[in-house]
PDB file of C-alpha atoms in Angstrom:
ATOM      1  CA  ASP A   1      -0.278 -20.928 -21.377  1.00 55.00           C
ATOM      2  CA  ALA A   2       2.830 -20.067 -19.331  1.00 73.00           C
ATOM      3  CA  GLY A   3       0.949 -19.194 -16.190  1.00 93.00           C
ATOM      4  CA  VAL A   4       1.630 -20.214 -12.601  1.00 97.00           C
ATOM      5  CA  THR A   5       1.723 -23.996 -12.379  1.00 97.00           C
ATOM      6  CA  GLN A   6       1.090 -26.039  -9.264  1.00 98.00           C
ATOM      7  CA  SER A   7       1.537 -29.735  -8.607  1.00 97.00           C
ATOM      8  CA  PRO A   8      -0.063 -32.015  -7.811  1.00 97.00           C
ATOM      9  CA  THR A   9      -3.601 -30.903  -8.642  1.00 96.00           C
ATOM     10  CA  HIS A  10      -5.174 -33.233  -6.103  1.00 96.00           C
ATOM     11  CA  LEU A  11      -3.777 -35.036  -3.084  1.00 96.00           C
ATOM     12  CA  ILE A  12      -5.193 -37.275  -0.362  1.00 98.00           C
ATOM     13  CA  LYS A  13      -3.243 -37.722   2.859  1.00 98.00           C
ATOM     14  CA  THR A  14      -3.853 -39.310   6.234  1.00 98.00           C
ATOM     15  CA  ARG A  15      -3.827 -37.420   9.514  1.00 98.00           C
ATOM     16  CA  GLY A  16      -0.320 -37.099  10.902  1.00 98.00           C
ATOM     17  CA  GLN A  17       1.377 -37.377   7.526  1.00 98.00           C
ATOM     18  CA  GLN A  18       3.492 -34.733   5.858  1.00 98.00           C
ATOM     19  CA  VAL A  19       2.849 -33.147   2.459  1.00 98.00           C
ATOM     20  CA  THR A  20       4.835 -31.065  -0.018  1.00 98.00           C
ATOM     21  CA  LEU A  21       3.154 -28.845  -2.579  1.00 98.00           C
ATOM     22  CA  ARG A  22       5.002 -27.297  -5.494  1.00 98.00           C
ATOM     23  CA  CYS A  23       4.678 -24.056  -7.420  1.00 98.00           C
ATOM     24  CA  SER A  24       6.393 -22.755 -10.536  1.00 97.00           C
ATOM     25  CA  PRO A  25       5.953 -19.018 -11.037  1.00 96.00           C
ATOM     26  CA  ILE A  26       5.546 -17.199 -14.288  1.00 95.00           C
ATOM     27  CA  SER A  27       8.880 -16.751 -16.038  1.00 94.00           C
ATOM     28  CA  GLY A  28      10.555 -13.599 -14.754  1.00 91.00           C
ATOM     29  CA  HIS A  29       8.517 -13.479 -11.549  1.00 92.00           C
ATOM     30  CA  LYS A  30      10.674 -13.565  -8.453  1.00 92.00           C
ATOM     31  CA  SER A  31       8.030 -13.364  -5.735  1.00 92.00           C
ATOM     32  CA  VAL A  32       5.838 -16.288  -4.714  1.00 95.00           C
ATOM     33  CA  SER A  33       3.018 -16.276  -2.179  1.00 94.00           C
ATOM     34  CA  TRP A  34       1.004 -19.161  -0.759  1.00 97.00           C
ATOM     35  CA  TYR A  35      -2.640 -19.068   0.294  1.00 97.00           C
ATOM     36  CA  GLN A  36      -4.985 -21.564   1.916  1.00 98.00           C
ATOM     37  CA  GLN A  37      -8.607 -21.552   0.811  1.00 96.00           C
ATOM     38  CA  VAL A  38     -10.987 -23.539   2.954  1.00 95.00           C
ATOM     39  CA  LEU A  39     -14.308 -24.422   1.346  1.00 92.00           C
ATOM     40  CA  GLY A  40     -16.693 -21.499   1.496  1.00 89.00           C
ATOM     41  CA  GLN A  41     -14.056 -18.946   2.473  1.00 93.00           C
ATOM     42  CA  GLY A  42     -11.699 -16.606   0.708  1.00 95.00           C
ATOM     43  CA  PRO A  43      -7.994 -17.378   0.357  1.00 96.00           C
ATOM     44  CA  GLN A  44      -5.925 -16.813   3.508  1.00 96.00           C
ATOM     45  CA  PHE A  45      -2.303 -15.694   3.271  1.00 94.00           C
ATOM     46  CA  ILE A  46       0.304 -18.194   4.485  1.00 96.00           C
ATOM     47  CA  PHE A  47       3.738 -17.115   3.195  1.00 92.00           C
ATOM     48  CA  GLN A  48       5.508 -14.833   0.773  1.00 93.00           C
ATOM     49  CA  TYR A  49       8.986 -15.507  -0.582  1.00 93.00           C
ATOM     50  CA  TYR A  50      11.237 -13.286  -2.641  1.00 91.00           C
ATOM     51  CA  GLU A  51      14.770 -14.039  -3.745  1.00 89.00           C
ATOM     52  CA  LYS A  52      14.709 -17.184  -1.582  1.00 90.00           C
ATOM     53  CA  GLU A  53      13.927 -15.214   1.566  1.00 91.00           C
ATOM     54  CA  GLU A  54      10.721 -15.153   3.559  1.00 92.00           C
ATOM     55  CA  ARG A  55       9.114 -11.728   3.219  1.00 89.00           C
ATOM     56  CA  GLY A  56       5.869 -12.346   5.023  1.00 88.00           C
ATOM     57  CA  ARG A  57       4.076 -14.932   7.125  1.00 91.00           C
ATOM     58  CA  GLY A  58       0.417 -15.267   7.951  1.00 92.00           C
ATOM     59  CA  ASN A  59      -1.174 -16.598  11.102  1.00 92.00           C
ATOM     60  CA  PHE A  60      -0.395 -20.281  10.601  1.00 96.00           C
ATOM     61  CA  PRO A  61       1.269 -22.760  12.976  1.00 97.00           C
ATOM     62  CA  ASP A  62       4.880 -23.842  12.664  1.00 96.00           C
ATOM     63  CA  ARG A  63       3.714 -27.057  11.012  1.00 98.00           C
ATOM     64  CA  PHE A  64       3.590 -24.951   7.847  1.00 98.00           C
ATOM     65  CA  SER A  65       6.888 -24.092   6.204  1.00 97.00           C
ATOM     66  CA  ALA A  66       8.031 -23.083   2.756  1.00 97.00           C
ATOM     67  CA  ARG A  67      11.104 -22.369   0.736  1.00 97.00           C
ATOM     68  CA  GLN A  68      12.053 -20.837  -2.587  1.00 97.00           C
ATOM     69  CA  PHE A  69      14.672 -22.176  -4.925  1.00 96.00           C
ATOM     70  CA  PRO A  70      17.238 -20.325  -7.110  1.00 95.00           C
ATOM     71  CA  ASN A  71      14.909 -20.731 -10.113  1.00 94.00           C
ATOM     72  CA  TYR A  72      12.186 -18.993  -8.029  1.00 95.00           C
ATOM     73  CA  SER A  73      10.001 -22.075  -7.788  1.00 97.00           C
ATOM     74  CA  SER A  74       8.644 -22.794  -4.336  1.00 97.00           C
ATOM     75  CA  GLU A  75       7.519 -25.612  -2.082  1.00 98.00           C
ATOM     76  CA  LEU A  76       5.018 -25.506   0.739  1.00 98.00           C
ATOM     77  CA  ASN A  77       5.402 -28.178   3.416  1.00 98.00           C
ATOM     78  CA  VAL A  78       2.839 -29.110   6.000  1.00 98.00           C
ATOM     79  CA  ASN A  79       3.767 -31.525   8.797  1.00 97.00           C
ATOM     80  CA  ALA A  80       1.556 -33.523  11.147  1.00 98.00           C
ATOM     81  CA  LEU A  81      -1.510 -33.027   8.984  1.00 98.00           C
ATOM     82  CA  LEU A  82      -4.851 -32.349  10.638  1.00 98.00           C
ATOM     83  CA  LEU A  83      -8.313 -32.786   9.177  1.00 97.00           C
ATOM     84  CA  GLY A  84      -8.630 -29.005   9.233  1.00 96.00           C
ATOM     85  CA  ASP A  85      -5.743 -28.678   6.783  1.00 98.00           C
ATOM     86  CA  SER A  86      -8.041 -29.940   4.038  1.00 98.00           C
ATOM     87  CA  ALA A  87      -8.268 -27.042   1.623  1.00 98.00           C
ATOM     88  CA  LEU A  88      -7.297 -25.651  -1.758  1.00 97.00           C
ATOM     89  CA  TYR A  89      -3.745 -24.329  -1.618  1.00 98.00           C
ATOM     90  CA  LEU A  90      -3.068 -21.483  -4.013  1.00 97.00           C
ATOM     91  CA  CYS A  91       0.231 -20.132  -5.211  1.00 97.00           C
ATOM     92  CA  ALA A  92       0.556 -16.633  -6.634  1.00 95.00           C
ATOM     93  CA  SER A  93       3.531 -15.073  -8.368  1.00 94.00           C
ATOM     94  CA  SER A  94       4.446 -11.481  -9.109  1.00 90.00           C
ATOM     95  CA  PRO A  95       7.487  -9.739 -10.570  1.00 87.00           C
ATOM     96  CA  THR A  96       8.376  -8.048  -7.299  1.00 81.00           C
ATOM     97  CA  PRO A  97       7.280  -8.419  -3.700  1.00 76.00           C
ATOM     98  CA  THR A  98       5.992  -4.893  -3.407  1.00 74.00           C
ATOM     99  CA  GLY A  99       4.543  -2.093  -5.402  1.00 67.00           C
ATOM    100  CA  ASN A 100       1.841  -1.815  -7.935  1.00 69.00           C
ATOM    101  CA  THR A 101       2.309  -5.153  -9.666  1.00 76.00           C
ATOM    102  CA  GLU A 102      -0.327  -7.786 -10.279  1.00 83.00           C
ATOM    103  CA  ALA A 103      -0.274 -11.153  -8.560  1.00 88.00           C
ATOM    104  CA  PHE A 104      -1.127 -14.114 -10.813  1.00 93.00           C
ATOM    105  CA  PHE A 105      -2.664 -17.197  -9.257  1.00 95.00           C
ATOM    106  CA  GLY A 106      -2.248 -20.855 -10.091  1.00 97.00           C
ATOM    107  CA  GLN A 107      -5.079 -23.362 -10.309  1.00 96.00           C
ATOM    108  CA  GLY A 108      -4.298 -24.667  -6.869  1.00 97.00           C
ATOM    109  CA  THR A 109      -3.671 -28.016  -5.201  1.00 98.00           C
ATOM    110  CA  ARG A 110      -6.694 -29.606  -3.550  1.00 97.00           C
ATOM    111  CA  LEU A 111      -5.508 -31.351  -0.362  1.00 98.00           C
ATOM    112  CA  THR A 112      -7.821 -33.747   1.410  1.00 98.00           C
ATOM    113  CA  VAL A 113      -6.806 -35.071   4.821  1.00 98.00           C
ATOM    114  CA  VAL A 114      -8.628 -38.203   5.962  1.00 97.00           C
TER     115      VAL A 114
ATOM    116  CA  ALA B   1      -6.123  -6.264  12.330  1.00 80.00           C
ATOM    117  CA  GLN B   2      -7.029  -6.179   8.678  1.00 86.00           C
ATOM    118  CA  ARG B   3     -10.407  -7.605   7.716  1.00 92.00           C
ATOM    119  CA  VAL B   4     -12.592  -7.714   4.621  1.00 96.00           C
ATOM    120  CA  THR B   5     -16.289  -8.512   4.731  1.00 97.00           C
ATOM    121  CA  GLN B   6     -18.689  -9.344   1.924  1.00 97.00           C
ATOM    122  CA  PRO B   7     -22.169  -9.620   3.384  1.00 96.00           C
ATOM    123  CA  GLU B   8     -23.763 -11.549   0.536  1.00 96.00           C
ATOM    124  CA  LYS B   9     -22.788 -15.153  -0.124  1.00 96.00           C
ATOM    125  CA  LEU B  10     -25.026 -15.329  -3.169  1.00 97.00           C
ATOM    126  CA  LEU B  11     -26.480 -12.597  -5.350  1.00 97.00           C
ATOM    127  CA  SER B  12     -28.902 -13.410  -8.145  1.00 97.00           C
ATOM    128  CA  VAL B  13     -29.967 -10.837 -10.716  1.00 97.00           C
ATOM    129  CA  PHE B  14     -31.596 -10.944 -14.118  1.00 97.00           C
ATOM    130  CA  LYS B  15     -29.688 -10.162 -17.287  1.00 97.00           C
ATOM    131  CA  GLY B  16     -29.698  -6.428 -17.934  1.00 97.00           C
ATOM    132  CA  ALA B  17     -30.320  -5.517 -14.289  1.00 98.00           C
ATOM    133  CA  PRO B  18     -27.833  -3.447 -12.271  1.00 97.00           C
ATOM    134  CA  VAL B  19     -25.423  -5.268  -9.991  1.00 97.00           C
ATOM    135  CA  GLU B  20     -23.754  -4.143  -6.776  1.00 97.00           C
ATOM    136  CA  LEU B  21     -21.464  -6.459  -4.837  1.00 98.00           C
ATOM    137  CA  LYS B  22     -20.729  -5.071  -1.412  1.00 98.00           C
ATOM    138  CA  CYS B  23     -17.339  -4.992   0.269  1.00 97.00           C
ATOM    139  CA  ASN B  24     -16.306  -3.388   3.544  1.00 97.00           C
ATOM    140  CA  TYR B  25     -12.883  -3.395   5.099  1.00 95.00           C
ATOM    141  CA  SER B  26     -11.134  -2.555   8.328  1.00 94.00           C
ATOM    142  CA  TYR B  27      -7.548  -1.358   8.209  1.00 88.00           C
ATOM    143  CA  SER B  28      -5.857   1.386  10.163  1.00 82.00           C
ATOM    144  CA  GLY B  29      -3.406   2.317   7.405  1.00 81.00           C
ATOM    145  CA  SER B  30      -3.828   3.434   3.812  1.00 81.00           C
ATOM    146  CA  PRO B  31      -5.542   0.551   2.025  1.00 83.00           C
ATOM    147  CA  GLU B  32      -5.140  -0.834  -1.445  1.00 88.00           C
ATOM    148  CA  LEU B  33      -8.348  -2.534  -2.515  1.00 91.00           C
ATOM    149  CA  PHE B  34      -8.875  -5.057  -5.275  1.00 92.00           C
ATOM    150  CA  TRP B  35     -11.603  -7.169  -6.797  1.00 95.00           C
ATOM    151  CA  TYR B  36     -10.680 -10.658  -7.944  1.00 95.00           C
ATOM    152  CA  VAL B  37     -12.970 -12.892  -9.966  1.00 96.00           C
ATOM    153  CA  GLN B  38     -13.077 -16.638 -10.459  1.00 95.00           C
ATOM    154  CA  TYR B  39     -15.104 -17.943 -13.396  1.00 95.00           C
ATOM    155  CA  SER B  40     -16.186 -21.558 -13.446  1.00 91.00           C
ATOM    156  CA  ARG B  41     -13.196 -23.912 -13.757  1.00 89.00           C
ATOM    157  CA  GLN B  42     -10.764 -21.017 -14.080  1.00 92.00           C
ATOM    158  CA  ARG B  43      -8.159 -19.602 -11.787  1.00 94.00           C
ATOM    159  CA  LEU B  44      -8.516 -16.544  -9.625  1.00 95.00           C
ATOM    160  CA  GLN B  45      -7.785 -13.414 -11.650  1.00 93.00           C
ATOM    161  CA  LEU B  46      -7.626  -9.701 -11.034  1.00 92.00           C
ATOM    162  CA  LEU B  47     -10.697  -7.758 -12.118  1.00 93.00           C
ATOM    163  CA  LEU B  48      -9.784  -4.282 -11.010  1.00 90.00           C
ATOM    164  CA  ARG B  49      -7.920  -2.262  -8.397  1.00 87.00           C
ATOM    165  CA  HIS B  50      -8.889   1.032  -6.833  1.00 82.00           C
ATOM    166  CA  ILE B  51      -5.591   2.721  -7.716  1.00 76.00           C
ATOM    167  CA  SER B  52      -6.136   2.471 -11.450  1.00 76.00           C
ATOM    168  CA  ARG B  53      -9.724   3.756 -11.288  1.00 72.00           C
ATOM    169  CA  GLU B  54     -10.513   1.921 -14.499  1.00 78.00           C
ATOM    170  CA  SER B  55     -13.569   0.098 -15.738  1.00 79.00           C
ATOM    171  CA  ILE B  56     -13.070  -3.543 -16.621  1.00 84.00           C
ATOM    172  CA  LYS B  57     -15.808  -5.515 -18.403  1.00 90.00           C
ATOM    173  CA  GLY B  58     -18.184  -2.710 -17.459  1.00 91.00           C
ATOM    174  CA  PHE B  59     -17.441  -3.038 -13.727  1.00 94.00           C
ATOM    175  CA  THR B  60     -16.373  -0.101 -11.587  1.00 93.00           C
ATOM    176  CA  ALA B  61     -15.564   0.252  -7.902  1.00 93.00           C
ATOM    177  CA  ASP B  62     -14.969   3.367  -5.852  1.00 88.00           C
ATOM    178  CA  LEU B  63     -13.018   3.416  -2.635  1.00 89.00           C
ATOM    179  CA  ASN B  64     -14.991   5.221   0.064  1.00 90.00           C
ATOM    180  CA  LYS B  65     -12.657   5.748   2.984  1.00 89.00           C
ATOM    181  CA  GLY B  66     -15.368   7.342   5.103  1.00 91.00           C
ATOM    182  CA  GLU B  67     -17.560   4.272   4.871  1.00 92.00           C
ATOM    183  CA  THR B  68     -14.580   1.904   4.519  1.00 93.00           C
ATOM    184  CA  SER B  69     -16.229   0.365   1.482  1.00 94.00           C
ATOM    185  CA  PHE B  70     -15.221  -0.724  -2.008  1.00 95.00           C
ATOM    186  CA  HIS B  71     -18.432  -1.865  -3.644  1.00 96.00           C
ATOM    187  CA  LEU B  72     -18.336  -3.357  -7.143  1.00 96.00           C
ATOM    188  CA  LYS B  73     -20.961  -2.115  -9.576  1.00 95.00           C
ATOM    189  CA  LYS B  74     -22.138  -2.778 -13.093  1.00 96.00           C
ATOM    190  CA  PRO B  75     -25.138  -1.038 -14.662  1.00 96.00           C
ATOM    191  CA  PHE B  76     -26.273  -3.936 -16.844  1.00 97.00           C
ATOM    192  CA  ALA B  77     -25.405  -7.502 -15.855  1.00 97.00           C
ATOM    193  CA  GLN B  78     -24.567 -10.101 -18.508  1.00 97.00           C
ATOM    194  CA  GLU B  79     -24.838 -13.881 -18.168  1.00 97.00           C
ATOM    195  CA  GLU B  80     -21.074 -14.188 -18.607  1.00 96.00           C
ATOM    196  CA  ASP B  81     -20.625 -12.163 -15.416  1.00 97.00           C
ATOM    197  CA  SER B  82     -21.750 -15.174 -13.381  1.00 97.00           C
ATOM    198  CA  ALA B  83     -18.770 -16.052 -11.206  1.00 97.00           C
ATOM    199  CA  MET B  84     -17.316 -15.891  -7.708  1.00 97.00           C
ATOM    200  CA  TYR B  85     -16.133 -12.409  -6.740  1.00 98.00           C
ATOM    201  CA  TYR B  86     -13.626 -11.726  -3.978  1.00 97.00           C
ATOM    202  CA  CYS B  87     -12.799  -8.353  -2.515  1.00 97.00           C
ATOM    203  CA  ALA B  88      -9.219  -8.116  -1.263  1.00 95.00           C
ATOM    204  CA  LEU B  89      -7.104  -5.678   0.699  1.00 92.00           C
ATOM    205  CA  ARG B  90      -3.372  -5.402   0.236  1.00 88.00           C
ATOM    206  CA  TYR B  91      -1.362  -3.996   3.103  1.00 76.00           C
ATOM    207  CA  ASN B  92       2.223  -3.041   3.848  1.00 70.00           C
ATOM    208  CA  TYR B  93       2.768  -2.472   0.118  1.00 64.00           C
ATOM    209  CA  GLY B  94       3.525  -6.160  -0.278  1.00 68.00           C
ATOM    210  CA  GLN B  95       1.818  -8.967  -2.100  1.00 70.00           C
ATOM    211  CA  ASN B  96      -0.027 -10.113   1.025  1.00 82.00           C
ATOM    212  CA  PHE B  97      -3.729  -9.966   0.449  1.00 90.00           C
ATOM    213  CA  VAL B  98      -6.570 -10.260   2.917  1.00 93.00           C
ATOM    214  CA  PHE B  99      -9.527 -11.683   1.041  1.00 96.00           C
ATOM    215  CA  GLY B 100     -13.190 -11.491   1.883  1.00 97.00           C
ATOM    216  CA  PRO B 101     -15.310 -14.660   1.914  1.00 97.00           C
ATOM    217  CA  GLY B 102     -16.570 -14.030  -1.603  1.00 97.00           C
ATOM    218  CA  THR B 103     -19.937 -13.446  -3.263  1.00 98.00           C
ATOM    219  CA  ARG B 104     -21.290 -15.773  -5.909  1.00 97.00           C
ATOM    220  CA  LEU B 105     -23.000 -13.751  -8.611  1.00 98.00           C
ATOM    221  CA  SER B 106     -25.593 -15.561 -10.669  1.00 98.00           C
ATOM    222  CA  VAL B 107     -26.998 -13.707 -13.674  1.00 97.00           C
ATOM    223  CA  LEU B 108     -30.233 -15.272 -14.805  1.00 96.00           C
ATOM    224  CA  PRO B 109     -31.427 -15.154 -18.431  1.00 95.00           C
TER     225      PRO B 109
END
């Protein structure tokens, strides 16, 4: 299955630490988006990247940052972790950043901050 | 601001009964509405979108701009329909979705 892959699948961090989450999009997909899903809620948009440039940003503090690499993979970084950052982080890829194309989601990275 | 609401956290129906999962949205522009589904231990996947006006797995949804709703319906529920359903709004023609909180559908035998 050559779907969107995310690593690691689970992660436990301590308050104040920094974390990096990784996403590999489907081959040929150039757009990557990140979402945070807190338990009991729907996913909330964090970032979108296309061709290594940020195309959209949700309502998240500057502690959250991301980047996209030439191979279209992406990393999400969160600094100075808070307990409230505990969530499932989802990555979605699509061929283009706009238009009538489907976004495909990865299985997510479950981050627990203690 | 864009917002999607799904009033029911949990909906239980018997197999063969009709199903309606409610979704309302607020958006000042022209919305694109979607339903995503997450089966147990699987990733989030697209079920249907209002633009295509298609029926997937027997589900349909009609965009009602007057009532700002996009309810998901199926005339006869099956046990395999049990899953988490999320209504989502896409804005600015991008890949930025606003998701509702989700409704867990449980189809009882």
